[in-house]
Short mmCIF file of C-alpha atoms in Angstrom, two decimals:
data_model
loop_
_atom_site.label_atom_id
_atom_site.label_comp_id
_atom_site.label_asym_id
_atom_site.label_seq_id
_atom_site.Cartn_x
_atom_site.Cartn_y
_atom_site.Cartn_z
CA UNK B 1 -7.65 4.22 2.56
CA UNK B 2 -9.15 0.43 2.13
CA UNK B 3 -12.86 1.91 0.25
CA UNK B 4 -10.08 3.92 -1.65
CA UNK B 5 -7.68 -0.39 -2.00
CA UNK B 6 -11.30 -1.65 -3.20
CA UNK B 7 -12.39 1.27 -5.49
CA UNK B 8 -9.01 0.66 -7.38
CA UNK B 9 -9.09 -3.31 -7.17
CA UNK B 10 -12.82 -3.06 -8.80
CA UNK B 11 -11.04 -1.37 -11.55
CA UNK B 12 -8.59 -3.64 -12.24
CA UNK B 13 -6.07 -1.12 -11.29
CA UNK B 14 -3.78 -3.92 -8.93
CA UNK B 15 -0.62 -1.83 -8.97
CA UNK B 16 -2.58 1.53 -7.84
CA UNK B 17 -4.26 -0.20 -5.28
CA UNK B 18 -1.22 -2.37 -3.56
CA UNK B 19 0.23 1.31 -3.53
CA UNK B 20 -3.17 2.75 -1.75
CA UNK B 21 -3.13 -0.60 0.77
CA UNK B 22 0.65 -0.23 1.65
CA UNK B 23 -0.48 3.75 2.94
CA UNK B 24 -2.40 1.97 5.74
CA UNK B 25 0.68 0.20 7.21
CA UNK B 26 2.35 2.12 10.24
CA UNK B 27 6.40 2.36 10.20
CA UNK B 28 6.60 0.81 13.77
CA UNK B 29 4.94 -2.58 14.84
CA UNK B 30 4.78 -4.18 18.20
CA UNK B 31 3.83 -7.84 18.81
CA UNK B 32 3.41 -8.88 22.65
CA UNK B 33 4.95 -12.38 23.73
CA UNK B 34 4.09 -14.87 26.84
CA UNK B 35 7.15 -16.24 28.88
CA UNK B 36 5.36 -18.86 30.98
CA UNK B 37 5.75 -22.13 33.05
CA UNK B 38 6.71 -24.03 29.68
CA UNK B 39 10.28 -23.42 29.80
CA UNK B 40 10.86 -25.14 26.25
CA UNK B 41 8.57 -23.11 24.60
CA UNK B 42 10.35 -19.72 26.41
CA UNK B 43 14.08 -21.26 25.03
CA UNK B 44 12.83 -21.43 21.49
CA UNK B 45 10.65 -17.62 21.67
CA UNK B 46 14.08 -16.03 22.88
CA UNK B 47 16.24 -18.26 20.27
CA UNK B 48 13.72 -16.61 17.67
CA UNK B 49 14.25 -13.49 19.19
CA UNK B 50 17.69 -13.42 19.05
CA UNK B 51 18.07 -14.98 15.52
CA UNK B 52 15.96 -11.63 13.87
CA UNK B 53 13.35 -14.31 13.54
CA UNK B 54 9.32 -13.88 13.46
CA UNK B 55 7.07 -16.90 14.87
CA UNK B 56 4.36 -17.83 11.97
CA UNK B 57 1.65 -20.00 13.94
CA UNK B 58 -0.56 -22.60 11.97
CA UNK B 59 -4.18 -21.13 12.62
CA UNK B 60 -4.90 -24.13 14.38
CA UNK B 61 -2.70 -22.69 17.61
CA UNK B 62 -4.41 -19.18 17.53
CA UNK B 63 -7.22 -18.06 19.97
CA UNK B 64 -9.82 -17.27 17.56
CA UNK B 65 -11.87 -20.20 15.59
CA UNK B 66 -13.11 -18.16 13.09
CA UNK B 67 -9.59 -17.40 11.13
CA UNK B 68 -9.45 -17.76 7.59
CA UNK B 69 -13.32 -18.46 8.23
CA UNK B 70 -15.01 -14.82 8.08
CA UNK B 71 -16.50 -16.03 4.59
CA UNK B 72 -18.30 -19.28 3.51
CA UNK B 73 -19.53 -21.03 0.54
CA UNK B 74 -23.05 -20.29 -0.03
CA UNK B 75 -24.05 -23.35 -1.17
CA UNK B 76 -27.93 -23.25 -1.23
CA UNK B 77 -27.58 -20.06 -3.54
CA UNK B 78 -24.81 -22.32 -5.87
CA UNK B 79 -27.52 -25.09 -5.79
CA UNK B 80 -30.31 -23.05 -7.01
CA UNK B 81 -27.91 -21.57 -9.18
CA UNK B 82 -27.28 -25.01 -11.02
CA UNK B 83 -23.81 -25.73 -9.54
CA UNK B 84 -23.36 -29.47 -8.79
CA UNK B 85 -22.44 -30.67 -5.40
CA UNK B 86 -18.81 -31.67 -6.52
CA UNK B 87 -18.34 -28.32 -7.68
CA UNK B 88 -19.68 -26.91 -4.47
CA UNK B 89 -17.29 -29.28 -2.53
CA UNK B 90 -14.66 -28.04 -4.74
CA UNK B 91 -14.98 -24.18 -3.72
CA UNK B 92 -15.31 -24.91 -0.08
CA UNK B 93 -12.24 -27.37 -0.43
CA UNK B 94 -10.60 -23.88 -2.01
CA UNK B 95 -12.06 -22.08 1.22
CA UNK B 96 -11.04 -24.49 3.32
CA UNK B 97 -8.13 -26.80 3.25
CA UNK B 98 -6.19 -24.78 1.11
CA UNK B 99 -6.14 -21.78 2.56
CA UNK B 100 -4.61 -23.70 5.56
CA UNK B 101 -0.93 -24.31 4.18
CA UNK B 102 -0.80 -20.72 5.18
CA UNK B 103 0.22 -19.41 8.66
CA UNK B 104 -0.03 -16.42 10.58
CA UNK B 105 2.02 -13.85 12.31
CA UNK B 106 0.51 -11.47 14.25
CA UNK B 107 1.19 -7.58 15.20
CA UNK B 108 -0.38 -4.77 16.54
CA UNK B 109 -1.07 -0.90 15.78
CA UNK B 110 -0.89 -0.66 19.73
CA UNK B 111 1.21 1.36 22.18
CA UNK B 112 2.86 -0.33 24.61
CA UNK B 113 0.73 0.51 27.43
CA UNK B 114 -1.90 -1.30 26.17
CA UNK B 115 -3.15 -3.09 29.23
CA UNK B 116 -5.09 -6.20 27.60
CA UNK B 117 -2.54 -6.74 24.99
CA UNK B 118 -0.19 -7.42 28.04
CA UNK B 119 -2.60 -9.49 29.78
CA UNK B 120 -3.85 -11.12 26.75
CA UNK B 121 -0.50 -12.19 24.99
CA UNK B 122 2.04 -11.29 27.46
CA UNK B 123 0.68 -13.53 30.52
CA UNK B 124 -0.48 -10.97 32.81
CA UNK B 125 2.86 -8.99 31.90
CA UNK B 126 5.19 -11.50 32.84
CA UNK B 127 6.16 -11.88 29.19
CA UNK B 128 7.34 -8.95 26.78
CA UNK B 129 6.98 -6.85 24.02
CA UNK B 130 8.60 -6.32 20.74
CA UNK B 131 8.92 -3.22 18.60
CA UNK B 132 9.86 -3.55 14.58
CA UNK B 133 10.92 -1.25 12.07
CA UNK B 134 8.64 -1.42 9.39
CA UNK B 135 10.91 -1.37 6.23
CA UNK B 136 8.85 -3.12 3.62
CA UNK B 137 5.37 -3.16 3.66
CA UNK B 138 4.68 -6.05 0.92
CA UNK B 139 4.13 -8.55 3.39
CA UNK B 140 2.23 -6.76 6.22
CA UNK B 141 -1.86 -6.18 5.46
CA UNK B 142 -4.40 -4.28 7.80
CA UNK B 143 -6.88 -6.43 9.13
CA UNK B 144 -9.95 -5.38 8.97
CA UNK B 145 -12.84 -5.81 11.65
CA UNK B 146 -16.81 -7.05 10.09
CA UNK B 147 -19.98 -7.37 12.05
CA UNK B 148 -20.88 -10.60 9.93
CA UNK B 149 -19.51 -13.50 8.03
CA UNK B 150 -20.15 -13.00 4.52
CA UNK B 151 -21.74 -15.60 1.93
CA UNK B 152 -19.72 -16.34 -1.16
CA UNK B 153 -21.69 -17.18 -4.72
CA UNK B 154 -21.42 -14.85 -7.35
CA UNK B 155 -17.99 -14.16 -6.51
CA UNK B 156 -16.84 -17.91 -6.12
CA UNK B 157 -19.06 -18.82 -9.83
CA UNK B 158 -17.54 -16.36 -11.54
CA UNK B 159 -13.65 -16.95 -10.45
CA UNK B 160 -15.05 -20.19 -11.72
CA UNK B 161 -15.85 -19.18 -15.19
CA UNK B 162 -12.91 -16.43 -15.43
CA UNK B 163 -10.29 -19.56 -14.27
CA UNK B 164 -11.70 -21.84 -17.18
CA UNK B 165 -11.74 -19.30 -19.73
CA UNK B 166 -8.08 -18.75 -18.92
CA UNK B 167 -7.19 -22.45 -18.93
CA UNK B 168 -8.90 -22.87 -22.24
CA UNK B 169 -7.01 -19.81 -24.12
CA UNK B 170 -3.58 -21.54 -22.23
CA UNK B 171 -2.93 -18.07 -20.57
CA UNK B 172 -1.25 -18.34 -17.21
CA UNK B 173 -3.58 -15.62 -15.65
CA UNK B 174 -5.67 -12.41 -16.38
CA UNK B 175 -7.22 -9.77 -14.77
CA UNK B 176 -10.55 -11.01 -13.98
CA UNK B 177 -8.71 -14.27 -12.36
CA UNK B 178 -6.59 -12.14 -10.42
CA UNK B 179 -9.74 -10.05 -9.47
CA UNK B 180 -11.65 -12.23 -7.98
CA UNK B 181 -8.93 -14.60 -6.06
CA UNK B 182 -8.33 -11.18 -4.53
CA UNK B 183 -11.33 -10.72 -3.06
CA UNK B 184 -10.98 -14.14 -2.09
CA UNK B 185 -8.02 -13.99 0.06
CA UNK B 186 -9.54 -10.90 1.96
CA UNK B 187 -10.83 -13.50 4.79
CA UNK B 188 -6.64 -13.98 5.41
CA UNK B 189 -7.37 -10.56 6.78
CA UNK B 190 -10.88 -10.51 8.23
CA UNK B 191 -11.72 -10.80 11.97
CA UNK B 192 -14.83 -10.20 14.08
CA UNK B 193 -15.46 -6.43 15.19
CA UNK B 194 -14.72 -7.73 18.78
CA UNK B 195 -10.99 -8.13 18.07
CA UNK B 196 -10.98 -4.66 17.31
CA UNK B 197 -9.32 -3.05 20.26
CA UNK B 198 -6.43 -4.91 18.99
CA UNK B 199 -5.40 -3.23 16.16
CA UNK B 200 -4.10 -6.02 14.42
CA UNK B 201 -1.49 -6.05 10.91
CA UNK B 202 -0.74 -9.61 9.95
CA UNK B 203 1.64 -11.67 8.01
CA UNK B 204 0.46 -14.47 5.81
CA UNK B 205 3.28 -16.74 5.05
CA UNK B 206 3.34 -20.43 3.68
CA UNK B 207 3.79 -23.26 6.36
CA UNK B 208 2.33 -26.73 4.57
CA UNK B 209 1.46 -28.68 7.57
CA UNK B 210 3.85 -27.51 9.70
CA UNK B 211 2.63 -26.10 13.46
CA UNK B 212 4.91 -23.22 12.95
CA UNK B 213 8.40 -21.63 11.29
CA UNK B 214 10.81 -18.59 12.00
CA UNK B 215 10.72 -16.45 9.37
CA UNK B 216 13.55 -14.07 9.06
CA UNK B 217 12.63 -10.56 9.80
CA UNK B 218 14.19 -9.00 6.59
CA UNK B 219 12.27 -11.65 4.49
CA UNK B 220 8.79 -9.69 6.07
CA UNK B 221 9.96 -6.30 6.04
CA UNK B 222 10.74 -5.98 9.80
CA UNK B 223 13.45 -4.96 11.86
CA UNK B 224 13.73 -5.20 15.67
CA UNK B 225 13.78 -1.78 17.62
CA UNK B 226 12.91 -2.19 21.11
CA UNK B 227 12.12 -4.79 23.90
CA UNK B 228 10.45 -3.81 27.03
CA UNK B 229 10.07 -6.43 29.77
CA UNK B 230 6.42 -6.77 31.44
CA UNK B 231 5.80 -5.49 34.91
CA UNK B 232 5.80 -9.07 36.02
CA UNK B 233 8.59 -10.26 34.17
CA UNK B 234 11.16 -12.12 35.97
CA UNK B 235 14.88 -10.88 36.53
CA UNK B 236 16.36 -14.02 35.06
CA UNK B 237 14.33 -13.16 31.92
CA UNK B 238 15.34 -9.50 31.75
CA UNK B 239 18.97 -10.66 31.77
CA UNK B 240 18.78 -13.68 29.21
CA UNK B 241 16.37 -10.28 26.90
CA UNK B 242 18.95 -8.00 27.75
CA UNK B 243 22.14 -9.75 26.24
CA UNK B 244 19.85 -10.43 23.03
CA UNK B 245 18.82 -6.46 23.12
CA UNK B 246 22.85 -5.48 23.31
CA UNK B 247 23.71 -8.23 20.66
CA UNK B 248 20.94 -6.69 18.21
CA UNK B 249 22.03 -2.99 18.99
CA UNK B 250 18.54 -2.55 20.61
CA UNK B 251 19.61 -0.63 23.49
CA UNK B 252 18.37 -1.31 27.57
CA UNK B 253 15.71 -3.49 28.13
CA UNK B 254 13.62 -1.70 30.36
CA UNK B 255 10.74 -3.26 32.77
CA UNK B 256 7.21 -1.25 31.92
CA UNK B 257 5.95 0.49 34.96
CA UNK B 258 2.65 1.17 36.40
CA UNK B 259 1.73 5.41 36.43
CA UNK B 260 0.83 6.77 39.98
CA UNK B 261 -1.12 9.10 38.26
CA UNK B 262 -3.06 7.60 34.75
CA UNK B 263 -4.25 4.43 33.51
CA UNK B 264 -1.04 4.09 31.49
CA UNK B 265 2.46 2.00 31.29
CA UNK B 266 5.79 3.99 31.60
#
C-alpha cells in the first residue's frame, strides 16, 4: 500500500494517494499506559481517560532519540553543491527546530497479548491498555520501519527553488512545493527497524513548547472501546478504570490473564 502512497505522491496525484495511505490504517487501535509510583502523573492519565482525551507527548519525553531525526541535512553534498552555510543552517533549522512544535501520540497495530508492549509501556503490566475505534483516519499515519537514516540534498535544494519560484509568482502554494515538503515530513513517521515489533500508527499534532496536551479523541478520529487492566494492576486502579469504563459505555474492565497452556494473554 505505501510503494503504491509514493508511486501516486511522485505523480502529483495528493488526493489519490491520501486515499491509498488511509487503506493502511486498521479500524481498531490500542495504546498501552503505565500506572506507577508517581501518583500525580496516574490522576492526570485517568482524568485524560475519562475526559475522551489522547496524551500528545513533546518528543523530548519519548524513549527513542532518534524521532523526527531518521533524516539529516547533507551538508557536505549542499557545500559542494554551492549552497552557502546560512542556507545550510537554514534547512537543518527546518529539520530541526521546527519540526519540534509538533508532538506525538502513539498507538499500536498490536493485540493485547502482546507481552513487551505490556512490559514496555504498561510497567510490567501494572498499568493498562486502551482500545479505540478508528473513525477517521486523517490524522493517524503508519509508521514505517528503515535500516538507515537517510541524507537530504537534492530533495531539500529543490523545495528550495520550487518555494522561491512560488513566492516570486505571489502564489500561496503549488504542486512541486507541496511535493517535496511531503517527502519532508515522512521522518514524523520514520523509526529504526528495531521498533518494529511494535507496530506503531502515530498522531502528529501541534504542541509549541508545551511538554504535552489532551487532545480530544473525536478531534483525531478515535473513539474509546475497551480497557483491560494489566495482570499486575492494582484493585484500587481497576475500580477508579472501572467507573470511567461504565461512564464511557465501555463495558467491564477486565484484568488480562496469563494462559496455562500458550504464550498468550486472556
Amino acid at each position: 500500500i505505501m510503494n503504491d502512497y509514493f508511486s501516486l505522491l511522485k505523480d502529483r496525484e495528493f488526493e489519490k494517494a491520501e486515499q491509498i495511505r488511509k487503506l493502511s490504517i486498521p479500524d481498531k487501535l490500542i495504546k498501552f499506559i503505565s500506572l506507577n509510583d508517581n501518583l500525580e502523573l496516574n490522576r492526570i492519565k485517568l482524568q485524560t481517560l475519562e475526559k475522551e482525551q489522547l496524551w500528545i507527548s513533546s518528543i523530548e519525553s519519548l524513549n527513542d532519540p532518534y524521532e523526527f531525526s531518521c533524516m539529516y541535512v547533507d551538508r557536505k553534498k549542499l557545500q559542494e553543491s554551492g549552497y552557502p552555510s546560512e542556507a545550510i543552517d537554514a534547512f537543518e533549522e527546518l529539520m530541526g527546530k521546527t519540526l519540534r512544535n509538533f508532538g506525538v501520540a502513539s498507538l499500536s497495530g498490536n493485540s493485547f497479548d502482546c507481552l513487551p508492549m505490556w512490559a514496555y509501556y504498561a510497567n510490567n503490566y501494572a498499568g493498562y491498555c486502551v482500545e479505540y475505534d478508528v473513525i477517521g483516519k486523517d490524522s493517524i499515519h503508519k509508521v514505517s520501519y528503515e535500516q538507515d537514516r537517510i541524507a537530504l540534498a537534492s530533495i531539500l535544494a529543490n523545495f528550495y527553488h520550487e518555494f522561491e519560484k512560488m513566492t516570486q509568482a505571489g502564489a500561496s502554494t503549488n504542486p512541486e512545493v507541496e511535493f517535496y515538503a511531503m517527502l519532508i515530513t515522512q521522518q514524523l513517521f520514520m523509526k529504526h527497524q528495531s521498533w518494529s515489533h511494535e507496530k506503531e500508527y502515530r498522531i502528529i499534532y501541534p504542541i509549541g513548547s508545551q511538554k504535552g496536551i489532551g487532545a480530544s479523541l473525536t478531534s483525531v478520529g478515535l473513539k474509546t472501546s475497551k480497557i483491560v487492566a494489566g495482570i499486575n494492576c492494582s484493585e484500587d486502579y481497576i475500580s477508579e478504570l472501572q467507573e470511567i469504563s461504565c461512564k464511557l459505555g465501555c463495558g467491564k474492565v477486565e484484568r488480562s490473564q496469563i494462559s496455562p497452556t500458550a504464550y498468550t494473554l486472556r
